[in-house]
Amino acid sequence: MSVHTLASPALSRRSLLRGSALFAGGAALSGLPFGRMAFAHDVAESWPALAALADKYVASRKLANLFLTFGWGASEDHPHTVGGGTLALGKPTTVDVDSLYRIYSMSKPITGMATMILIDEGKLGLDQPVHEILPAFRDMQVLIDPEGPLEDVVPATQPITIRMLLTHTSGLGYQIISKGPLQKAYNELGLVGGRVSRLPIPGIEPVTPAPGLAEWADRLATLPLMYQPATKWSYSCSIDLLGRVIEVASGMPFETFLKQRIFDPCGMTSTWMQVPASEAHRLTDNYGIVGGTPFPIDPAANSVFLDPPEVPAGGGGLVSSPKDYDRFLRMLLGYGRLDGRFIMSEEAVRVGTSNLLPASVDTSGSWVAGEGHGAGGRVSGSSFGWGGAAGTLGAVDFGLGLRSCLWTQYMPSEAYPIRDEFLAAMQSDLEAMRAKKMAA
């Protein structure tokens, strides 16, 4: 079935950069002399700048909702909230921690940690060549010009490794990043990384996805790389490919592995590639922003996420709730431990949230210049996390002992400066908390 995917000129490098910009702000505040704080569940009074930001966007009807969640330490068993709004403009149902959001690339840290579980168990190696798991990737070719003819290639000078897939340094392209003949080939072969809508959307090319993750991976192996492996940081479909690696290494379907090894043990009961029809009433509408005006591009009642995905995309395919994602972040903040049990080992979390970039990689001019990248997420100081194409953000700051998320639904994410404003407001509120604590 033909669906509208993320092949969109509107989803620019800038919008995706904004998706990962969160983590510099939190890291700059790491080590402040305050720890866990006892707040009421609604903590707007403690985060006044963030509360004002949420109110500004919701009250002006620029967005249906802007909902923020926070938690201190790994022992607090629920997130505190700021902001709100409704599931859709003009509808009365308010958002809460159980509302459902398309998290897009916030799926990447989840897939990254799934990979770390298998590395910890010895079923994968961090520096293992991918072709040992997926033989089709043994003899890769590399474009001389990333935007040039597909026939103008040279052999790869080294094999792609699991580390390179985790850190976007494999040289692979991406449907939403590649240009020229390579992007055309991605679309023609159905190498999708996420879904947007059933509706025709101006500027988004309809693409028929490959029939399943195994076929998706086989087709990907036939195309050249954009760059030589381990030479350049370039946002890529590598986390989607890890979904297939996980299938082969674990011996179970990718979605089954996520459910059995992460979602069920973490108590994440509202995270899926396909939203059950019985839960559609919790799903937000997703909006496109044109000229500052929102219009629905994926209404909940007819959402493409009610259908099973042709390709379960580990890099951008999940829907989740604020409560669920907070539990995932809480598990990371607890170094693998949640509610008294280990979901994954402390070492796997410590390695996965550390800088895993190969030493040979040039990050100059990239989104992570001067910073690092771990297992599917940006590493900046003591922070780890990532953002999604529909405006969501999620991170843990190990120095502050803070887990935080921003929840909203609109595309492209640079249509509003929310993410920059969020960073500034969060930093302002955290500094005010520090000053108050020191004055006490």
XYZ file of C-alpha atoms in Angstrom:
440
model
C 0.000 0.000 0.000
C 1.264 3.447 -0.842
C 1.724 5.719 2.141
C 3.249 9.129 2.593
C 6.627 8.814 4.225
C 9.283 11.149 5.478
C 10.607 11.893 1.971
C 10.001 15.606 2.278
C 12.025 18.678 1.351
C 10.230 20.425 4.213
C 11.940 18.105 6.719
C 15.289 19.785 6.396
C 18.656 19.256 8.010
C 17.870 22.283 10.150
C 14.680 20.726 11.509
C 16.506 17.562 12.469
C 19.332 19.574 13.980
C 16.792 21.296 16.184
C 15.652 17.828 17.210
C 19.010 17.177 18.824
C 19.786 20.667 20.115
C 18.238 20.012 23.518
C 21.188 18.321 25.023
C 23.715 21.138 25.058
C 21.485 23.182 27.372
C 21.058 20.521 30.015
C 24.710 19.519 29.967
C 25.819 23.084 30.605
C 24.045 22.921 33.961
C 25.383 19.572 35.088
C 26.913 19.402 38.525
C 24.719 22.064 40.098
C 24.418 21.645 43.874
C 20.885 20.378 44.058
C 19.496 16.931 43.751
C 16.109 15.357 44.005
C 13.293 17.800 44.761
C 9.880 16.998 46.165
C 7.322 18.541 43.835
C 3.612 18.196 43.414
C 2.629 16.298 40.278
C 1.855 19.534 38.388
C 5.033 21.533 38.816
C 4.304 24.694 36.832
C 5.194 26.847 39.847
C 8.693 25.367 39.888
C 9.180 25.810 36.142
C 7.588 29.233 35.476
C 9.469 29.996 32.270
C 8.530 26.635 30.791
C 4.914 27.021 31.932
C 4.744 30.414 30.219
C 6.187 28.920 27.026
C 3.586 26.161 26.941
C 0.764 28.586 27.661
C 1.896 30.930 24.898
C 1.655 28.299 22.192
C -1.504 26.590 23.392
C -3.432 29.794 24.229
C -2.635 31.282 20.828
C -3.839 28.069 19.131
C -0.551 27.748 17.287
C -0.524 24.192 18.612
C -3.091 21.874 20.114
C -0.738 20.945 22.942
C 2.664 21.580 24.451
C 3.236 19.180 27.328
C 6.452 18.826 29.316
C 7.479 16.041 31.692
C 10.276 15.931 34.262
C 11.601 13.536 36.833
C 14.400 13.770 39.399
C 16.511 10.688 39.923
C 15.654 7.103 39.057
C 13.521 6.409 42.124
C 10.642 8.791 41.385
C 8.108 6.497 39.812
C 6.139 9.067 37.818
C 6.903 12.168 35.770
C 5.907 15.647 36.892
C 4.192 17.803 34.274
C 4.068 21.335 32.942
C 1.772 22.702 30.231
C -1.014 20.871 28.479
C -3.587 21.448 25.770
C -5.855 19.037 23.960
C -5.417 16.019 21.715
C -6.543 18.131 18.765
C -7.468 21.736 18.075
C -11.158 22.333 18.696
C -11.615 19.141 20.700
C -12.102 19.011 24.474
C -10.007 16.005 25.534
C -6.922 17.233 27.355
C -3.502 15.643 26.996
C -1.928 13.841 29.925
C 0.833 11.337 30.584
C -1.174 8.596 28.852
C -1.740 10.482 25.583
C -0.116 8.986 22.498
C 2.454 10.830 20.383
C 4.359 9.934 17.238
C 7.918 9.999 18.555
C 9.699 9.418 15.222
C 13.475 9.576 15.841
C 13.069 9.322 19.611
C 12.762 5.655 18.592
C 16.514 5.654 17.927
C 17.743 5.548 21.541
C 15.349 2.638 22.190
C 16.768 0.679 19.249
C 20.244 1.689 20.374
C 19.686 0.223 23.821
C 18.181 -2.932 22.305
C 21.455 -3.289 20.398
C 23.449 -2.744 23.596
C 21.537 -5.590 25.277
C 22.701 -7.983 22.551
C 26.260 -6.643 22.728
C 26.238 -7.187 26.489
C 25.028 -10.752 25.967
C 27.763 -11.491 23.427
C 25.382 -11.945 20.509
C 26.835 -8.879 18.807
C 30.163 -7.096 19.047
C 30.462 -3.321 19.164
C 33.158 -3.438 16.495
C 31.837 -6.511 14.704
C 31.478 -6.141 10.922
C 27.818 -5.983 9.967
C 28.399 -8.410 7.082
C 28.945 -11.169 9.638
C 25.276 -10.758 10.535
C 23.948 -9.575 7.159
C 26.243 -10.965 4.401
C 24.778 -8.660 1.723
C 26.775 -5.792 3.275
C 30.160 -7.471 2.731
C 31.441 -5.606 -0.331
C 29.997 -2.098 -0.215
C 30.651 0.604 -2.774
C 30.986 4.315 -2.000
C 29.856 7.258 -4.129
C 32.633 9.548 -5.261
C 30.112 12.399 -5.063
C 27.277 11.880 -2.528
C 24.896 13.594 -4.956
C 26.385 12.093 -8.073
C 25.596 9.129 -10.375
C 25.162 5.778 -8.654
C 27.638 4.193 -11.066
C 30.444 6.574 -10.057
C 31.782 4.620 -7.093
C 34.891 3.195 -5.436
C 35.125 0.216 -3.055
C 34.663 0.783 0.661
C 38.029 0.850 2.402
C 36.730 -0.952 5.505
C 33.610 -2.843 6.557
C 30.651 -1.236 8.311
C 30.548 -2.139 12.017
C 27.833 -2.134 14.671
C 29.506 0.893 16.284
C 29.203 2.788 13.003
C 25.499 1.960 12.715
C 24.864 3.148 16.264
C 26.628 6.472 15.663
C 25.649 7.438 12.069
C 29.213 6.934 10.855
C 28.619 3.975 8.520
C 28.398 6.156 5.411
C 24.805 5.064 4.716
C 22.346 7.566 3.269
C 18.816 8.402 4.430
C 15.574 9.002 2.611
C 15.217 12.388 4.339
C 18.865 13.442 3.957
C 20.242 12.054 0.685
C 19.955 14.034 -2.520
C 20.120 13.434 -6.238
C 20.186 9.913 -7.684
C 20.692 8.272 -4.287
C 17.547 9.813 -2.805
C 15.618 8.818 -5.926
C 16.840 5.243 -5.523
C 15.839 5.201 -1.851
C 12.314 6.242 -2.824
C 12.073 3.817 -5.734
C 13.213 0.909 -3.552
C 10.830 1.844 -0.722
C 13.625 2.461 1.784
C 11.402 4.412 4.161
C 12.295 5.468 7.674
C 8.910 6.487 9.013
C 5.315 7.269 8.143
C 3.462 10.585 8.024
C -0.068 10.289 6.694
C -2.624 8.566 4.501
C -3.450 11.981 3.048
C -1.777 13.600 0.045
C 0.526 16.294 1.412
C 2.115 18.965 -0.806
C 5.872 18.484 -0.936
C 5.832 14.907 0.346
C 6.310 12.250 -2.297
C 4.188 9.102 -1.891
C 6.435 6.062 -1.586
C 5.525 2.366 -1.511
C 7.578 0.836 1.323
C 9.580 -2.354 0.882
C 7.590 -5.449 1.906
C 9.150 -6.112 5.283
C 12.325 -5.349 7.185
C 14.351 -8.207 5.688
C 13.619 -7.077 2.137
C 14.246 -3.461 3.155
C 17.731 -4.408 4.383
C 18.498 -6.492 1.276
C 17.519 -3.602 -0.988
C 19.586 -1.161 1.041
C 22.670 -3.327 0.560
C 22.426 -2.878 -3.225
C 22.964 0.889 -3.025
C 26.284 2.688 -2.588
C 27.260 4.518 0.564
C 27.437 8.320 0.714
C 30.797 8.317 2.499
C 33.584 5.941 3.379
C 32.803 4.153 6.653
C 34.167 5.778 9.831
C 35.191 8.999 8.109
C 32.226 11.353 8.525
C 29.201 11.844 10.792
C 26.083 11.871 8.609
C 22.520 11.294 9.817
C 21.425 8.015 8.259
C 19.090 5.028 8.113
C 21.624 3.001 10.101
C 19.381 2.691 13.171
C 16.635 1.245 10.960
C 19.160 -1.285 9.667
C 19.955 -2.218 13.265
C 16.355 -3.426 13.520
C 17.216 -6.154 11.025
C 20.539 -6.856 12.744
C 18.629 -7.336 16.006
C 16.231 -9.766 14.311
C 19.020 -11.969 13.006
C 21.186 -11.820 16.137
C 18.291 -12.480 18.528
C 16.344 -14.957 16.404
C 13.074 -13.109 16.896
C 11.181 -10.366 15.002
C 12.396 -6.860 15.795
C 9.094 -5.716 17.289
C 8.922 -8.854 19.430
C 12.424 -8.216 20.759
C 11.554 -4.643 21.728
C 8.418 -5.822 23.502
C 10.002 -8.727 25.358
C 13.312 -7.113 26.304
C 12.455 -3.416 26.797
C 8.755 -2.519 26.731
C 7.335 -5.285 28.935
C 10.159 -5.239 31.520
C 10.011 -1.419 31.702
C 6.226 -1.424 32.061
C 5.894 0.494 28.785
C 2.343 -0.564 27.962
C 1.626 2.188 25.418
C 4.526 1.996 22.970
C 3.919 0.440 19.549
C 4.649 0.571 15.837
C 0.883 0.142 15.347
C -1.606 1.811 17.685
C -4.395 -0.648 18.580
C -7.820 0.545 17.431
C -8.977 0.375 21.050
C -6.384 3.019 21.978
C -6.950 5.448 19.097
C -8.932 7.717 21.403
C -5.662 8.577 23.176
C -3.766 9.525 20.004
C -2.962 13.149 19.259
C -3.542 14.729 15.851
C -0.345 15.627 13.986
C -0.245 19.025 12.279
C 1.580 20.627 9.411
C 2.442 24.293 9.899
C 2.043 26.546 6.867
C 2.477 30.271 7.293
C 2.141 29.930 11.050
C -1.190 28.129 10.757
C -1.614 24.471 11.777
C -3.613 22.054 9.643
C -4.091 18.348 10.401
C -1.904 16.040 8.329
C -2.533 12.862 10.332
C -5.822 13.028 12.270
C -5.979 10.444 15.021
C -9.225 8.891 13.807
C -7.685 8.047 10.440
C -4.009 7.905 11.387
C -1.569 5.911 9.303
C -0.251 4.616 12.640
C -3.449 2.599 13.060
C -2.150 0.389 10.231
C 0.585 -2.215 10.695
C 3.886 -0.897 9.323
C 5.209 -2.521 6.184
C 8.685 -1.889 7.624
C 9.046 -1.666 11.421
C 11.399 1.317 11.581
C 13.733 1.309 14.559
C 14.866 4.777 13.585
C 11.479 6.456 13.400
C 8.494 4.145 13.664
C 7.244 4.250 17.248
C 4.269 5.849 18.950
C 4.589 6.270 22.718
C 3.165 8.091 25.722
C 4.859 10.558 28.091
C 4.473 8.007 30.899
C 6.098 5.236 28.869
C 9.038 7.255 27.589
C 9.672 8.583 31.088
C 9.976 4.978 32.247
C 12.550 4.320 29.524
C 14.517 7.416 30.557
C 14.175 6.465 34.216
C 15.669 3.064 33.408
C 18.637 4.786 31.752
C 19.042 7.179 34.664
C 19.079 4.122 36.950
C 21.862 2.591 34.799
C 19.628 -0.236 33.653
C 17.676 -0.715 36.868
C 13.957 0.047 37.196
C 11.620 -0.806 40.065
C 14.192 -3.032 41.701
C 15.169 -5.117 38.679
C 17.730 -4.845 35.930
C 16.319 -4.387 32.426
C 19.848 -4.201 31.052
C 23.234 -4.185 32.717
C 24.825 -1.076 34.192
C 27.789 -1.508 31.878
C 25.542 -1.676 28.799
C 23.880 1.609 29.764
C 27.171 3.304 30.612
C 28.706 2.285 27.293
C 25.554 3.032 25.295
C 25.214 6.546 26.702
C 28.920 7.338 26.246
C 30.648 8.765 23.202
C 31.064 5.846 20.785
C 32.254 7.818 17.761
C 35.150 6.124 15.969
C 38.359 8.106 16.460
C 38.774 8.485 12.683
C 35.459 10.337 12.210
C 35.483 14.004 11.224
C 32.562 15.780 12.910
C 33.472 19.311 11.813
C 30.474 21.087 10.333
C 28.092 18.358 11.504
C 25.282 18.484 14.053
C 27.524 16.820 16.646
C 30.638 18.947 16.101
C 32.523 19.169 19.378
C 30.194 16.634 21.001
C 29.648 12.913 20.873
C 27.189 10.228 19.896
C 26.240 7.057 21.712
C 23.856 4.188 20.984
C 21.268 6.064 18.935
C 21.475 9.390 20.767
C 23.527 12.527 21.105
C 26.061 12.728 23.952
C 26.745 16.222 25.285
C 28.480 16.518 28.628
C 26.454 14.350 31.005
C 23.354 14.272 28.769
C 22.088 11.604 26.386
C 19.003 11.701 24.178
C 17.424 12.675 20.884
C 14.409 14.390 19.321
C 11.657 13.484 16.864
C 10.528 14.988 13.566
C 7.115 15.992 14.986
C 8.553 18.193 17.726
C 9.190 15.766 20.579
C 12.381 15.697 22.648
C 13.685 13.358 25.318
C 16.873 13.248 27.371
C 18.523 12.171 30.588
C 21.167 14.271 32.328
C 23.217 11.992 34.563
C 24.952 14.967 36.178
C 21.732 16.647 37.210
C 19.879 13.419 37.827
C 17.151 14.790 35.562
C 14.984 13.181 32.934
C 12.971 15.489 30.690
C 10.697 15.378 27.653
C 8.881 17.852 25.427
C 5.659 16.613 23.843
C 3.836 18.212 20.926
C 2.874 17.237 17.349
C 3.708 19.423 14.380
C 5.896 19.342 11.277
C 8.339 20.637 10.212
C 9.823 21.247 13.627
C 11.572 24.471 12.597
C 8.205 26.089 11.783
C 8.251 27.410 15.355
C 11.333 28.162 17.510
C 9.970 26.016 20.333
C 13.059 23.936 20.818
C 15.374 26.921 21.220
C 12.817 28.542 23.522
C 12.522 25.320 25.493
C 16.288 25.215 26.041
C 16.393 28.803 27.199
C 13.377 28.448 29.477
C 14.648 25.222 31.042
C 18.045 26.746 31.722
C 16.403 29.831 33.267
C 14.222 27.738 35.545
C 17.078 25.456 36.594
C 19.274 28.431 37.448
C 16.450 29.933 39.503
C 16.103 26.629 41.375
C 19.830 26.637 42.112
C 19.769 30.209 43.355
C 16.787 29.478 45.596
C 18.440 26.389 47.025
C 21.705 28.199 47.725
C 19.850 31.055 49.418
C 17.919 28.726 51.703
